[in-house]
PDB file of C-alpha atoms in Angstrom:
ATOM      1  CA  VAL Y   1      45.670  12.402  17.679  1.00  0.00           C
ATOM      2  CA  ASP Y   2      45.081  15.580  19.614  1.00  0.00           C
ATOM      3  CA  PRO Y   3      43.672  14.466  22.984  1.00  0.00           C
ATOM      4  CA  GLU Y   4      41.123  17.290  23.183  1.00  0.00           C
ATOM      5  CA  SER Y   5      39.867  17.779  19.633  1.00  0.00           C
ATOM      6  CA  ARG Y   6      40.559  14.148  18.577  1.00  0.00           C
ATOM      7  CA  GLU Y   7      41.880  15.583  15.296  1.00  0.00           C
ATOM      8  CA  ALA Y   8      44.441  13.306  13.659  1.00  0.00           C
ATOM      9  CA  SER Y   9      47.645  14.193  11.877  1.00  0.00           C
ATOM     10  CA  LEU Y  10      50.076  12.062   9.902  1.00  0.00           C
ATOM     11  CA  ALA Y  11      53.279  11.485  11.883  1.00  0.00           C
ATOM     12  CA  ALA Y  12      55.111   9.221   9.434  1.00  0.00           C
ATOM     13  CA  CYS Y  13      54.436   7.275   6.280  1.00  0.00           C
ATOM     14  CA  ARG Y  14      56.636   4.931   4.309  1.00  0.00           C
ATOM     15  CA  GLY Y  15      55.898   3.663   0.829  1.00  0.00           C
ATOM     16  CA  GLU Y  16      53.479   4.383  -1.978  1.00  0.00           C
ATOM     17  CA  PRO Y  17      50.165   4.711  -0.111  1.00  0.00           C
ATOM     18  CA  GLU Y  18      50.961   8.124   1.375  1.00  0.00           C
ATOM     19  CA  ALA Y  19      47.914   9.638  -0.365  1.00  0.00           C
ATOM     20  CA  PHE Y  20      45.739   6.987   1.273  1.00  0.00           C
ATOM     21  CA  ALA Y  21      47.237   7.775   4.694  1.00  0.00           C
ATOM     22  CA  ARG Y  22      46.760  11.514   4.183  1.00  0.00           C
ATOM     23  CA  GLU Y  23      43.112  10.982   3.187  1.00  0.00           C
ATOM     24  CA  ALA Y  24      42.628   8.765   6.233  1.00  0.00           C
ATOM     25  CA  VAL Y  25      43.861  11.551   8.492  1.00  0.00           C
ATOM     26  CA  ALA Y  26      41.670  14.130   6.779  1.00  0.00           C
ATOM     27  CA  SER Y  27      38.615  11.873   6.535  1.00  0.00           C
ATOM     28  CA  ARG Y  28      35.601  12.586   8.703  1.00  0.00           C
ATOM     29  CA  ASP Y  29      34.038   9.283   7.663  1.00  0.00           C
ATOM     30  CA  ASN Y  30      33.944   7.076  10.754  1.00  0.00           C
ATOM     31  CA  ARG Y  31      33.846   4.000   8.502  1.00  0.00           C
ATOM     32  CA  HIS Y  32      37.445   4.620   7.415  1.00  0.00           C
ATOM     33  CA  PRO Y  33      39.665   1.989   9.087  1.00  0.00           C
ATOM     34  CA  PHE Y  34      41.942   4.605  10.689  1.00  0.00           C
ATOM     35  CA  ARG Y  35      38.956   6.418  12.174  1.00  0.00           C
ATOM     36  CA  GLU Y  36      37.344   3.149  13.242  1.00  0.00           C
ATOM     37  CA  ALA Y  37      40.533   1.979  14.992  1.00  0.00           C
ATOM     38  CA  LEU Y  38      40.799   5.337  16.774  1.00  0.00           C
ATOM     39  CA  ARG Y  39      37.117   5.425  17.721  1.00  0.00           C
ATOM     40  CA  GLU Y  40      36.722   1.784  18.771  1.00  0.00           C
ATOM     41  CA  GLY Y  41      40.233   1.270  20.126  1.00  0.00           C
ATOM     42  CA  LYS Y  42      40.574  -2.095  18.422  1.00  0.00           C
ATOM     43  CA  ARG Y  43      42.368  -3.404  15.372  1.00  0.00           C
ATOM     44  CA  VAL Y  44      40.799  -3.226  11.937  1.00  0.00           C
ATOM     45  CA  VAL Y  45      41.881  -5.768   9.340  1.00  0.00           C
ATOM     46  CA  CYS Y  46      40.639  -5.759   5.765  1.00  0.00           C
ATOM     47  CA  GLY Y  47      41.834  -8.900   3.990  1.00  0.00           C
ATOM     48  CA  ASP Y  48      40.791  -7.611   0.570  1.00  0.00           C
ATOM     49  CA  CYS Y  49      39.980  -3.925   0.102  1.00  0.00           C
ATOM     50  CA  ARG Y  50      38.283  -4.670  -3.242  1.00  0.00           C
ATOM     51  CA  ALA Y  51      35.690  -6.898  -1.591  1.00  0.00           C
ATOM     52  CA  GLY Y  52      33.420  -6.435   1.397  1.00  0.00           C
ATOM     53  CA  ALA Y  53      30.823  -3.797   2.087  1.00  0.00           C
ATOM     54  CA  ASP Y  54      32.862  -2.326   4.970  1.00  0.00           C
ATOM     55  CA  ALA Y  55      35.506  -1.090   2.491  1.00  0.00           C
ATOM     56  CA  ALA Y  56      33.029   0.635   0.138  1.00  0.00           C
ATOM     57  CA  ALA Y  57      33.526   4.125   1.633  1.00  0.00           C
ATOM     58  CA  TRP Y  58      37.282   4.146   1.058  1.00  0.00           C
ATOM     59  CA  ARG Y  59      37.758   1.462  -1.627  1.00  0.00           C
ATOM     60  CA  LYS Y  60      38.524   3.897  -4.443  1.00  0.00           C
ATOM     61  CA  THR Y  61      41.320   5.587  -2.504  1.00  0.00           C
ATOM     62  CA  ALA Y  62      42.740   2.222  -1.448  1.00  0.00           C
ATOM     63  CA  GLU Y  63      42.722   1.015  -5.053  1.00  0.00           C
ATOM     64  CA  SER Y  64      44.424   4.174  -6.321  1.00  0.00           C
ATOM     65  CA  ALA Y  65      47.087   3.685  -3.643  1.00  0.00           C
ATOM     66  CA  GLY Y  66      47.528   0.085  -4.773  1.00  0.00           C
ATOM     67  CA  LEU Y  67      46.247  -1.382  -1.494  1.00  0.00           C
ATOM     68  CA  ARG Y  68      44.482  -4.711  -1.333  1.00  0.00           C
ATOM     69  CA  PHE Y  69      45.249  -5.622   2.282  1.00  0.00           C
ATOM     70  CA  LEU Y  70      45.110  -3.237   5.228  1.00  0.00           C
ATOM     71  CA  ALA Y  71      45.656  -3.746   8.949  1.00  0.00           C
ATOM     72  CA  VAL Y  72      45.302  -0.847  11.401  1.00  0.00           C
ATOM     73  CA  PHE Y  73      46.293  -1.190  15.052  1.00  0.00           C
ATOM     74  CA  PRO Y  74      45.341   1.477  17.620  1.00  0.00           C
ATOM     75  CA  LEU Y  75      48.004   2.538  20.098  1.00  0.00           C
ATOM     76  CA  PRO Y  76      46.220   3.821  23.200  1.00  0.00           C
ATOM     77  CA  GLU Y  77      47.423   6.536  25.514  1.00  0.00           C
ATOM     78  CA  GLY Y  78      45.497   7.644  28.565  1.00  0.00           C
ATOM     79  CA  GLY Y  79      42.668   5.210  27.854  1.00  0.00           C
ATOM     80  CA  LYS Y  80      42.037   6.431  24.284  1.00  0.00           C
ATOM     81  CA  ALA Y  81      43.662   5.516  20.994  1.00  0.00           C
ATOM     82  CA  ALA Y  82      46.228   8.226  20.353  1.00  0.00           C
ATOM     83  CA  TRP Y  83      48.189   6.678  17.509  1.00  0.00           C
ATOM     84  CA  VAL Y  84      47.594   4.057  14.866  1.00  0.00           C
ATOM     85  CA  LEU Y  85      50.033   1.728  13.201  1.00  0.00           C
ATOM     86  CA  SER Y  86      48.848   0.687   9.773  1.00  0.00           C
ATOM     87  CA  LEU Y  87      50.288  -1.810   7.365  1.00  0.00           C
ATOM     88  CA  GLY Y  88      49.144  -2.284   3.828  1.00  0.00           C
ATOM     89  CA  SER Y  89      49.978  -4.547   0.909  1.00  0.00           C
ATOM     90  CA  ALA Y  90      49.233  -4.747  -2.788  1.00  0.00           C
ATOM     91  CA  ASP Y  91      48.331  -8.400  -2.215  1.00  0.00           C
ATOM     92  CA  ALA Y  92      45.009  -9.463  -0.690  1.00  0.00           C
ATOM     93  CA  GLY Y  93      45.036 -11.667   2.414  1.00  0.00           C
ATOM     94  CA  VAL Y  94      48.756 -11.248   2.869  1.00  0.00           C
ATOM     95  CA  PHE Y  95      48.544 -11.805   6.626  1.00  0.00           C
ATOM     96  CA  GLY Y  96      46.648 -14.606   8.337  1.00  0.00           C
ATOM     97  CA  LYS Y  97      45.500 -14.689  11.965  1.00  0.00           C
ATOM     98  CA  GLY Y  98      48.953 -15.683  13.216  1.00  0.00           C
ATOM     99  CA  GLU Y  99      50.700 -12.843  11.411  1.00  0.00           C
ATOM    100  CA  VAL Y 100      48.074 -10.346  12.568  1.00  0.00           C
ATOM    101  CA  ALA Y 101      48.653 -11.499  16.170  1.00  0.00           C
ATOM    102  CA  VAL Y 102      52.394 -10.948  15.712  1.00  0.00           C
ATOM    103  CA  LEU Y 103      51.741  -7.483  14.257  1.00  0.00           C
ATOM    104  CA  GLU Y 104      49.514  -6.707  17.232  1.00  0.00           C
ATOM    105  CA  GLY Y 105      52.478  -7.594  19.440  1.00  0.00           C
ATOM    106  CA  VAL Y 106      54.690  -5.286  17.376  1.00  0.00           C
ATOM    107  CA  ALA Y 107      52.141  -2.491  17.831  1.00  0.00           C
ATOM    108  CA  LYS Y 108      52.235  -3.048  21.609  1.00  0.00           C
ATOM    109  CA  ASP Y 109      56.039  -2.956  21.532  1.00  0.00           C
ATOM    110  CA  ILE Y 110      55.934   0.334  19.632  1.00  0.00           C
ATOM    111  CA  LEU Y 111      53.465   1.759  22.140  1.00  0.00           C
ATOM    112  CA  PHE Y 112      55.690   0.617  25.011  1.00  0.00           C
ATOM    113  CA  ARG Y 113      58.664   2.403  23.431  1.00  0.00           C
ATOM    114  CA  ILE Y 114      56.621   5.567  22.859  1.00  0.00           C
ATOM    115  CA  GLU Y 115      55.623   5.505  26.539  1.00  0.00           C
ATOM    116  CA  MET Y 116      59.240   4.932  27.589  1.00  0.00           C
ATOM    117  CA  LEU Y 117      60.400   7.865  25.447  1.00  0.00           C
ATOM    118  CA  LYS Y 118      57.768  10.110  27.035  1.00  0.00           C
ATOM    119  CA  GLU Y 119      58.821   8.998  30.519  1.00  0.00           C
ATOM    120  CA  GLU Y 120      62.473   9.613  29.663  1.00  0.00           C
ATOM    121  CA  GLU Y 121      61.582  13.047  28.314  1.00  0.00           C
ATOM    122  CA  ALA Y 122      59.614  13.897  31.477  1.00  0.00           C
ATOM    123  CA  ALA Y 123      62.481  12.678  33.661  1.00  0.00           C
ATOM    124  CA  LEU Y 124      64.954  14.813  31.702  1.00  0.00           C
ATOM    125  CA  GLU Y 125      62.723  17.873  32.058  1.00  0.00           C
ATOM    126  CA  SER Y 126      62.378  17.230  35.785  1.00  0.00           C
ATOM    127  CA  ASP Y 127      66.131  16.743  36.115  1.00  0.00           C
ATOM    128  CA  GLU Y 128      66.777  19.976  34.217  1.00  0.00           C
ATOM    129  CA  ARG Y 129      64.400  21.897  36.503  1.00  0.00           C
ATOM    130  CA  TYR Y 130      66.050  20.405  39.598  1.00  0.00           C
ATOM    131  CA  ARG Y 131      69.534  21.196  38.276  1.00  0.00           C
ATOM    132  CA  SER Y 132      68.496  24.760  37.473  1.00  0.00           C
ATOM    133  CA  VAL Y 133      67.179  25.299  41.007  1.00  0.00           C
ATOM    134  CA  VAL Y 134      70.261  23.757  42.627  1.00  0.00           C
ATOM    135  CA  GLU Y 135      72.613  25.648  40.316  1.00  0.00           C
ATOM    136  CA  HIS Y 136      71.048  29.040  41.066  1.00  0.00           C
ATOM    137  CA  ILE Y 137      70.187  28.677  44.738  1.00  0.00           C
ATOM    138  CA  GLY Y 138      72.123  31.021  47.040  1.00  0.00           C
ATOM    139  CA  VAL Y 139      73.616  28.237  49.160  1.00  0.00           C
ATOM    140  CA  GLY Y 140      76.463  25.874  48.410  1.00  0.00           C
ATOM    141  CA  VAL Y 141      75.513  22.370  47.299  1.00  0.00           C
ATOM    142  CA  SER Y 142      77.970  19.572  46.630  1.00  0.00           C
ATOM    143  CA  LEU Y 143      77.379  15.983  45.601  1.00  0.00           C
ATOM    144  CA  ILE Y 144      79.660  13.644  47.555  1.00  0.00           C
ATOM    145  CA  SER Y 145      80.084   9.905  46.876  1.00  0.00           C
ATOM    146  CA  PRO Y 146      80.032   7.286  49.656  1.00  0.00           C
ATOM    147  CA  GLY Y 147      83.837   7.253  49.246  1.00  0.00           C
ATOM    148  CA  MET Y 148      83.864  10.981  50.086  1.00  0.00           C
ATOM    149  CA  GLU Y 149      84.734  12.025  46.514  1.00  0.00           C
ATOM    150  CA  ILE Y 150      83.393  15.347  45.251  1.00  0.00           C
ATOM    151  CA  LEU Y 151      81.234  14.479  42.245  1.00  0.00           C
ATOM    152  CA  ASP Y 152      79.649  17.853  41.513  1.00  0.00           C
ATOM    153  CA  LEU Y 153      79.435  21.427  42.808  1.00  0.00           C
ATOM    154  CA  ASN Y 154      76.802  24.066  42.197  1.00  0.00           C
ATOM    155  CA  ALA Y 155      77.647  27.648  41.200  1.00  0.00           C
ATOM    156  CA  GLN Y 156      77.900  28.911  44.783  1.00  0.00           C
ATOM    157  CA  MET Y 157      80.343  26.128  45.766  1.00  0.00           C
ATOM    158  CA  ARG Y 158      82.440  26.784  42.645  1.00  0.00           C
ATOM    159  CA  LYS Y 159      82.527  30.461  43.655  1.00  0.00           C
ATOM    160  CA  TRP Y 160      83.670  29.610  47.204  1.00  0.00           C
ATOM    161  CA  PHE Y 161      86.087  26.876  46.093  1.00  0.00           C
ATOM    162  CA  PRO Y 162      87.356  27.843  42.611  1.00  0.00           C
ATOM    163  CA  HIS Y 163      90.381  25.554  42.933  1.00  0.00           C
ATOM    164  CA  ILE Y 164      88.248  22.378  43.105  1.00  0.00           C
ATOM    165  CA  ASP Y 165      87.829  20.456  39.859  1.00  0.00           C
ATOM    166  CA  ALA Y 166      84.998  17.976  40.511  1.00  0.00           C
ATOM    167  CA  SER Y 167      85.878  16.027  37.338  1.00  0.00           C
ATOM    168  CA  ARG Y 168      89.061  14.885  39.120  1.00  0.00           C
ATOM    169  CA  ARG Y 169      86.988  13.476  42.041  1.00  0.00           C
ATOM    170  CA  PRO Y 170      89.000  15.010  44.893  1.00  0.00           C
ATOM    171  CA  LEU Y 171      88.324  13.853  48.447  1.00  0.00           C
ATOM    172  CA  CYS Y 172      86.038  16.339  50.177  1.00  0.00           C
ATOM    173  CA  TYR Y 173      87.863  16.331  53.536  1.00  0.00           C
ATOM    174  CA  ARG Y 174      91.077  17.307  51.735  1.00  0.00           C
ATOM    175  CA  ALA Y 175      89.610  19.780  49.209  1.00  0.00           C
ATOM    176  CA  PHE Y 176      87.226  21.714  51.481  1.00  0.00           C
ATOM    177  CA  ASN Y 177      89.604  22.167  54.441  1.00  0.00           C
ATOM    178  CA  ASP Y 178      92.608  24.431  54.857  1.00  0.00           C
ATOM    179  CA  PRO Y 179      94.852  22.843  55.830  1.00  0.00           C
ATOM    180  CA  PRO Y 180      93.634  19.621  54.163  1.00  0.00           C
ATOM    181  CA  ARG Y 181      92.580  16.845  56.524  1.00  0.00           C
ATOM    182  CA  ASP Y 182      93.939  13.335  56.365  1.00  0.00           C
ATOM    183  CA  GLY Y 183      90.630  11.654  57.191  1.00  0.00           C
ATOM    184  CA  VAL Y 184      86.873  12.025  57.182  1.00  0.00           C
ATOM    185  CA  CYS Y 185      85.578  14.955  59.222  1.00  0.00           C
ATOM    186  CA  SER Y 186      84.058  14.002  62.592  1.00  0.00           C
ATOM    187  CA  TYR Y 187      80.655  15.527  61.675  1.00  0.00           C
ATOM    188  CA  CYS Y 188      80.347  13.297  58.586  1.00  0.00           C
TER     189      CYS Y 188
END
C-alpha cells in the first residue's frame, strides 16, 4: 500500500485465486475484506463466502475463484496497515479460532521479517554511504584491530602504502614504519 495515496498493489499471489486478489487490489469497495483489513487494521475472517451479508459485495468473484473460506490479516507499518496476508480455501470453515490465532502469529512473524529486512537495507545503505565518504576523503584512514592488525585501508592509505595487503592482516607498527618496528608505537 502506498503510504500517501493508500493505493494498493499486488506483491505476490500463489494459487488459483489470483483474479480474486487482483480484483481486491483494484476494488474501491470498502466492504471488500482486503480493503476492510487495510482500513480497520484488523483481521477479517469469512468462514463461508457463500453465506453472510458481509460477503455479498464480493461473493461472485470469490465463487469464481473457488473460494469458500477467506482470512485476511493486516500487516501494519508506521501505524497503518501497509500489507495484507490473505489465505483462502475452497472449503468453508477450514480454520477455527485456534488456527486463525496461529495464522495471526504467522502474519506477525512475516511483518517482523519485513521490518528486519528494511532495517538491514537501511543499515547497508548507511554503511555504503559511510564507506564512500571514507574511501574518497583526502586523508588516510586505516582500520586497526585491538591486536594491532591492519584490517582495512582507504584509497589514500593504499596510495601512500601500496605494499600493504590488508587481507594478510599485517601488524601496523611493522607495516607503516621504515624500518619496521618490533613493538607497538609509543603514541598508540
